[in-house]
Amino acid sequence: MLYPDDSFHRVTDIGAGYLREKGIAYLALDVDNTLAISEHPAPADGVEDWLRSLAENGIQAMILSNNRPERVKPFAKRLGLPYVANGMKPLGRGFERCRRLFGCQKSEMALVGDQLLTDIWGARWYGVRAIL
């Protein structure tokens, strides 16, 4: 349960082609140490371009974070993404909220995160692809 389905050095290394190959059209994304340096207000270099590329290739993204709304909302707004804050990962509540907002099946969704005990375990337990 603590092993990711796949791992990448940087989030921006995850290409649309790879996601399509795996049948993924919906990505739930962690914030701290995934899209940005922990507690930093701006996304890491290349993240905005990466998200545009995913959208151009028909892949929808949303933020799923255990962090408080005061941290997540302005970050999500800057990226133009919907979000779920207080996600309570590894519990399934936040994953389910994302899936319902996406309107997708679990098989079409993946979570990208940096923490084995919250992100990866939660995604595996919930039944979506887990990308570290």
Short mmCIF file of C-alpha atoms in Angstrom, two decimals:
data_model
loop_
_atom_site.label_atom_id
_atom_site.label_comp_id
_atom_site.label_asym_id
_atom_site.label_seq_id
_atom_site.Cartn_x
_atom_site.Cartn_y
_atom_site.Cartn_z
CA MET A 1 0.00 0.00 0.00
CA LEU A 2 2.90 2.39 0.53
CA TYR A 3 4.35 1.88 -2.92
CA PRO A 4 3.33 4.29 -5.67
CA ASP A 5 2.13 3.00 -9.01
CA ASP A 6 4.69 5.31 -10.62
CA SER A 7 7.23 7.90 -9.52
CA PHE A 8 8.79 10.93 -11.14
CA HIS A 9 11.54 13.31 -10.07
CA ARG A 10 9.37 16.40 -10.64
CA VAL A 11 5.66 16.82 -11.17
CA THR A 12 6.40 18.50 -14.50
CA ASP A 13 8.00 15.26 -15.71
CA ILE A 14 4.54 13.63 -15.82
CA GLY A 15 3.53 13.93 -19.45
CA ALA A 16 0.09 13.92 -20.99
CA GLY A 17 1.10 10.96 -23.16
CA TYR A 18 1.99 8.90 -20.10
CA LEU A 19 -1.34 9.79 -18.46
CA ARG A 20 -3.36 8.93 -21.58
CA GLU A 21 -1.47 5.62 -21.86
CA LYS A 22 -2.57 4.79 -18.31
CA GLY A 23 -6.18 5.86 -18.98
CA ILE A 24 -5.92 8.89 -16.67
CA ALA A 25 -7.93 11.98 -17.60
CA TYR A 26 -8.29 13.48 -14.09
CA LEU A 27 -5.48 14.44 -11.72
CA ALA A 28 -5.81 15.31 -8.05
CA LEU A 29 -2.69 17.25 -7.06
CA ASP A 30 -1.13 17.84 -3.67
CA VAL A 31 0.30 21.33 -3.07
CA ASP A 32 3.24 21.42 -0.67
CA ASN A 33 6.36 19.71 -2.00
CA THR A 34 4.46 18.67 -5.11
CA LEU A 35 3.31 21.83 -6.91
CA ALA A 36 5.29 24.21 -4.68
CA ILE A 37 7.95 24.33 -2.04
CA SER A 38 6.28 23.84 1.34
CA GLU A 39 4.24 26.90 2.35
CA HIS A 40 5.58 28.92 -0.60
CA PRO A 41 2.82 31.05 -2.18
CA ALA A 42 3.93 30.49 -5.79
CA PRO A 43 4.05 27.27 -7.81
CA ALA A 44 7.41 25.75 -8.64
CA ASP A 45 9.07 26.64 -11.93
CA GLY A 46 7.30 25.10 -14.89
CA VAL A 47 4.12 24.10 -13.05
CA GLU A 48 1.87 26.65 -14.77
CA ASP A 49 3.10 25.67 -18.24
CA TRP A 50 2.75 21.98 -17.33
CA LEU A 51 -0.86 22.48 -16.23
CA ARG A 52 -1.64 24.36 -19.47
CA SER A 53 -0.15 21.48 -21.46
CA LEU A 54 -2.25 18.95 -19.58
CA ALA A 55 -5.42 21.00 -20.17
CA GLU A 56 -4.60 21.32 -23.88
CA ASN A 57 -4.41 17.52 -23.95
CA GLY A 58 -7.79 17.06 -22.26
CA ILE A 59 -6.53 16.23 -18.77
CA GLN A 60 -8.36 17.98 -15.94
CA ALA A 61 -6.60 18.85 -12.70
CA MET A 62 -7.75 19.75 -9.21
CA ILE A 63 -5.95 20.37 -5.94
CA LEU A 64 -6.47 17.93 -3.08
CA SER A 65 -4.66 19.10 0.04
CA ASN A 66 -4.74 18.36 3.74
CA ASN A 67 -3.83 21.99 4.26
CA ARG A 68 -6.27 24.65 5.43
CA PRO A 69 -8.37 26.69 2.97
CA GLU A 70 -6.36 29.84 3.75
CA ARG A 71 -3.33 28.13 2.18
CA VAL A 72 -5.04 26.25 -0.62
CA LYS A 73 -7.63 28.73 -1.96
CA PRO A 74 -5.22 31.49 -3.11
CA PHE A 75 -2.84 28.92 -4.55
CA ALA A 76 -5.65 27.21 -6.49
CA LYS A 77 -6.98 30.58 -7.66
CA ARG A 78 -3.58 31.55 -9.03
CA LEU A 79 -3.52 28.31 -11.05
CA GLY A 80 -7.19 28.50 -12.05
CA LEU A 81 -7.92 25.11 -10.48
CA PRO A 82 -10.76 23.87 -8.32
CA TYR A 83 -9.68 22.56 -4.95
CA VAL A 84 -10.52 20.45 -1.95
CA ALA A 85 -8.86 21.66 1.26
CA ASN A 86 -8.83 19.81 4.58
CA GLY A 87 -8.78 16.64 2.46
CA MET A 88 -8.05 14.34 5.42
CA LYS A 89 -5.73 12.11 3.38
CA PRO A 90 -5.21 9.17 3.68
CA LEU A 91 -8.93 8.85 4.45
CA GLY A 92 -11.18 8.58 1.42
CA ARG A 93 -13.35 11.65 2.01
CA GLY A 94 -11.19 14.11 0.05
CA PHE A 95 -10.58 11.65 -2.77
CA GLU A 96 -14.32 11.04 -3.07
CA ARG A 97 -15.05 14.77 -3.13
CA CYS A 98 -12.56 15.20 -5.97
CA ARG A 99 -13.94 12.25 -7.91
CA ARG A 100 -17.48 13.60 -7.63
CA LEU A 101 -16.41 17.10 -8.67
CA PHE A 102 -14.58 15.61 -11.65
CA GLY A 103 -17.58 13.39 -12.43
CA CYS A 104 -15.29 10.48 -13.26
CA GLN A 105 -14.67 6.85 -12.45
CA LYS A 106 -11.84 5.86 -10.11
CA SER A 107 -10.06 4.15 -13.00
CA GLU A 108 -9.75 7.52 -14.79
CA MET A 109 -8.26 9.38 -11.80
CA ALA A 110 -4.82 9.60 -10.24
CA LEU A 111 -3.34 11.45 -7.29
CA VAL A 112 0.06 13.10 -7.51
CA GLY A 113 1.70 13.73 -4.14
CA ASP A 114 4.94 13.57 -2.18
CA GLN A 115 3.98 11.79 1.06
CA LEU A 116 3.88 7.99 1.35
CA LEU A 117 1.65 7.91 4.45
CA THR A 118 -0.96 10.40 3.26
CA ASP A 119 -0.90 10.77 -0.51
CA ILE A 120 0.26 7.39 -1.75
CA TRP A 121 -1.38 5.23 0.91
CA GLY A 122 -4.60 7.22 0.59
CA ALA A 123 -4.71 6.93 -3.19
CA ARG A 124 -3.97 3.20 -3.12
CA TRP A 125 -6.54 2.59 -0.37
CA TYR A 126 -9.18 4.64 -2.20
CA GLY A 127 -8.47 2.80 -5.44
CA VAL A 128 -6.96 5.44 -7.73
CA ARG A 129 -3.53 5.50 -9.34
CA ALA A 130 -0.85 6.80 -6.95
CA ILE A 131 1.97 8.87 -8.45
CA LEU A 132 4.88 9.99 -6.29
#
